[in-house]
Structure formats: C-alpha cells, structure tokens
C-alpha cells in the first residue's frame, strides 16, 4: 500500500505528494508524514509503514531511510527482538563474542563469570582445582562445588578442595 500527504501551502496546495524515504503516512493524508520510529527504516517513498530492523541489530535515530541504518549489536551485547532502538548487555554468567547476535552464550559448567557485557569466553573463569559448577551460566566463585571424592567450601578463587580420606 502506498501513501501520500496533501500539501497545505504554496502554489501547489492540495496536491498529493508521496511521503519521502524514512517516513510514512498511515492515516489521514492531510496530517502529513511521520518519521520512521527508532528501530525501523523505510527506503521507499510513499509507503504506509516502516520496516523493522532485524534481531541482533538496532537503529537509535528517527527517520532512517535505509536497511544499512540497522547496526549490528556489539560484542558483549544482544537483541532478540526486531524493530528495537538499542541492544542489551549480556548478563553475568554469559558472553557474546560475535557482533549482531540475538542472544548470549552461557559460560560452560566448571566456570563462572562475575561481569556483564563480556565479549569473550575468556571472561568465564575456571573453578579452583577439583571443583566444578552444577550448571552452565554460573555467576560467582561461590557457585563452584568440590567434585565427588573431595571436600571443602569454595568462597574465593584461592580456596581448594581436599581429597577425602579412603575408607
């Protein structure tokens, strides 16, 4: 569907003119054109709606007139939805090492990550020797527990697990 606006002044008052790229008109043509919202763009003149940027991307400004206005989320960030004005930082226990993604990657079992917005798996720190985590995506050294056959309490990275005595 195409849309036009009616001019209201000058020598061509009352003439219908297509809304320019980066804008649309979905209502009464006399009210004029509206700039595309943040998270959307319109590269063709005269349409009734703007196109959403894809997941893993965003556009912050108004009136974007090209798909190239949609920018990939940076490493350490993600955007799962379409048509958004920004990206979110990866939570603790996760990282994202690739631009333009719709989610973050959980740290592996046996590691933890205390910081958000991490850009590499190296942000996931290994538990102390003879310790692991019960799940992926752990956020603190206190999530580390001693492996079977060992005992101890892990509350700092320097804590250790001691082998249980035989018998």
Coordinates of C-alpha atoms in Angstrom, one line a residue:
X1 CA 0.0 0.0 0.0
X2 CA 1.2 3.5 -0.9
X3 CA 0.6 6.6 1.0
X4 CA 0.7 10.3 0.2
X5 CA 0.3 13.6 2.0
X6 CA -1.5 16.6 0.9
X7 CA 0.4 19.8 0.7
X8 CA -1.2 22.7 2.6
X9 CA 0.7 25.7 1.5
X10 CA 2.4 27.3 -1.5
X11 CA 1.5 27.2 -5.2
X12 CA 0.7 23.5 -5.0
X13 CA -1.7 23.5 -2.0
X14 CA -3.9 20.4 -2.1
X15 CA -1.6 18.4 -4.3
X16 CA -0.8 14.9 -3.1
X17 CA 2.9 14.1 -2.6
X18 CA 4.5 10.8 -1.6
X19 CA 6.0 10.6 1.8
X20 CA 9.8 10.5 1.4
X21 CA 12.0 7.6 2.3
X22 CA 12.5 7.5 6.1
X23 CA 8.8 8.4 6.7
X24 CA 5.3 7.1 6.2
X25 CA 1.7 8.1 6.5
X26 CA -0.8 5.5 7.7
X27 CA -3.7 7.8 8.4
X28 CA -5.4 10.9 7.1
X29 CA -3.1 12.2 4.3
X30 CA -3.8 15.8 5.3
X31 CA -2.0 15.3 8.6
X32 CA 1.3 14.7 6.8
X33 CA 4.1 12.2 7.1
X34 CA 5.7 10.7 10.2
X35 CA 9.3 9.9 10.5
X36 CA 10.1 6.2 11.0
X37 CA 10.5 5.3 14.7
X38 CA 13.8 4.2 16.2
X39 CA 14.3 0.6 15.3
X40 CA 12.7 1.0 11.9
X41 CA 13.6 2.3 8.4
X42 CA 11.9 2.9 5.1
X43 CA 13.9 3.0 1.9
X44 CA 10.9 3.6 -0.4
X45 CA 8.9 6.7 -0.7
X46 CA 5.1 6.6 -0.4
X47 CA 4.6 3.6 1.9
X48 CA 2.2 3.3 4.9
X49 CA 4.6 1.7 7.4
X50 CA 8.3 1.4 8.1
X51 CA 10.3 -1.9 8.2
X52 CA 11.7 -3.2 11.5
X53 CA 15.4 -3.8 11.8
X54 CA 16.2 -7.5 12.3
X55 CA 17.1 -9.2 15.6
X56 CA 20.7 -8.7 16.6
X57 CA 20.5 -5.1 15.2
X58 CA 19.2 -1.7 16.2
X59 CA 18.8 1.8 14.9
X60 CA 18.6 4.6 17.5
X61 CA 17.6 7.6 15.4
X62 CA 14.3 8.7 13.8
X63 CA 13.7 8.8 10.0
X64 CA 16.1 6.1 8.9
X65 CA 15.8 5.6 5.1
X66 CA 18.0 2.5 4.5
X67 CA 18.4 -1.0 5.9
X68 CA 22.1 -0.1 6.3
X69 CA 20.9 2.2 9.2
X70 CA 20.3 -1.0 11.2
X71 CA 23.6 -1.5 13.1
X72 CA 24.8 -4.9 14.5
X73 CA 24.8 -5.2 18.3
X74 CA 28.4 -5.0 19.6
X75 CA 30.3 -8.0 21.1
X76 CA 29.1 -8.4 24.7
X77 CA 25.5 -7.3 23.6
X78 CA 22.5 -8.8 22.0
X79 CA 19.0 -8.0 20.8
X80 CA 16.4 -10.9 20.5
X81 CA 13.6 -8.8 19.1
X82 CA 13.1 -6.9 15.8
X83 CA 12.5 -3.2 15.5
X84 CA 14.5 -2.0 18.5
X85 CA 16.4 1.2 19.3
X86 CA 19.2 -0.4 21.3
X87 CA 20.9 -3.6 22.4
X88 CA 21.2 -5.2 25.8
X89 CA 24.4 -6.2 27.6
X90 CA 25.0 -9.9 28.3
X91 CA 24.2 -10.8 31.9
X92 CA 26.7 -12.2 34.3
X93 CA 27.5 -15.8 33.6
X94 CA 27.2 -15.2 29.8
X95 CA 29.3 -13.7 27.0
X96 CA 28.9 -12.9 23.3
X97 CA 32.0 -12.9 21.1
X98 CA 30.3 -12.1 17.8
X99 CA 28.6 -8.9 16.6
X100 CA 24.9 -8.9 15.5
X101 CA 23.6 -11.7 17.7
X102 CA 20.1 -12.3 19.2
X103 CA 21.4 -13.9 22.4
X104 CA 24.4 -14.6 24.7
X105 CA 26.3 -17.8 25.3
X106 CA 26.3 -19.3 28.8
X107 CA 29.7 -20.0 30.4
X108 CA 30.5 -23.7 30.4
X109 CA 30.0 -25.9 33.5
X110 CA 33.1 -25.6 35.7
X111 CA 33.4 -21.9 35.0
X112 CA 31.8 -18.7 36.2
X113 CA 31.6 -15.0 35.1
X114 CA 31.0 -12.3 37.6
X115 CA 30.8 -9.5 35.0
X116 CA 28.1 -8.5 32.5
X117 CA 28.7 -7.4 28.8
X118 CA 31.6 -9.9 28.4
X119 CA 33.0 -10.1 24.9
X120 CA 34.8 -13.4 25.0
X121 CA 34.7 -16.9 26.6
X122 CA 37.9 -15.9 28.4
X123 CA 35.7 -13.9 30.8
X124 CA 34.5 -17.3 32.1
X125 CA 36.9 -18.1 34.9
X126 CA 37.6 -21.8 35.8
X127 CA 36.6 -23.0 39.2
X128 CA 39.5 -23.9 41.6
X129 CA 41.2 -27.3 41.1
X130 CA 38.9 -30.3 41.9
X131 CA 35.8 -28.1 41.8
X132 CA 33.1 -27.5 39.2
X133 CA 29.6 -25.9 38.9
X134 CA 26.3 -27.7 38.9
X135 CA 25.2 -25.9 35.7
X136 CA 26.2 -23.6 32.9
X137 CA 26.0 -19.9 33.2
X138 CA 27.4 -19.6 36.8
X139 CA 27.9 -16.0 38.0
X140 CA 30.2 -16.4 41.1
X141 CA 33.0 -18.4 42.5
X142 CA 30.6 -19.5 45.3
X143 CA 28.7 -21.5 42.6
X144 CA 31.8 -23.8 42.4
X145 CA 31.5 -27.0 44.5
X146 CA 34.0 -29.7 45.2
X147 CA 34.0 -32.7 42.8
X148 CA 32.9 -36.2 44.1
X149 CA 35.7 -37.6 46.3
X150 CA 36.8 -34.1 47.6
X151 CA 35.6 -31.8 50.3
X152 CA 35.8 -28.1 51.1
X153 CA 34.0 -24.8 50.7
X154 CA 34.7 -22.5 47.8
X155 CA 34.1 -18.9 48.7
X156 CA 37.2 -17.3 47.0
X157 CA 39.2 -18.2 43.9
X158 CA 42.1 -19.2 46.2
X159 CA 40.0 -21.9 48.1
X160 CA 40.8 -25.5 47.4
X161 CA 39.1 -28.9 47.7
X162 CA 40.9 -31.6 49.6
X163 CA 40.7 -35.3 48.7
X164 CA 38.6 -37.3 51.0
X165 CA 40.4 -39.9 53.1
X166 CA 40.0 -43.5 52.0
X167 CA 37.6 -45.6 53.9

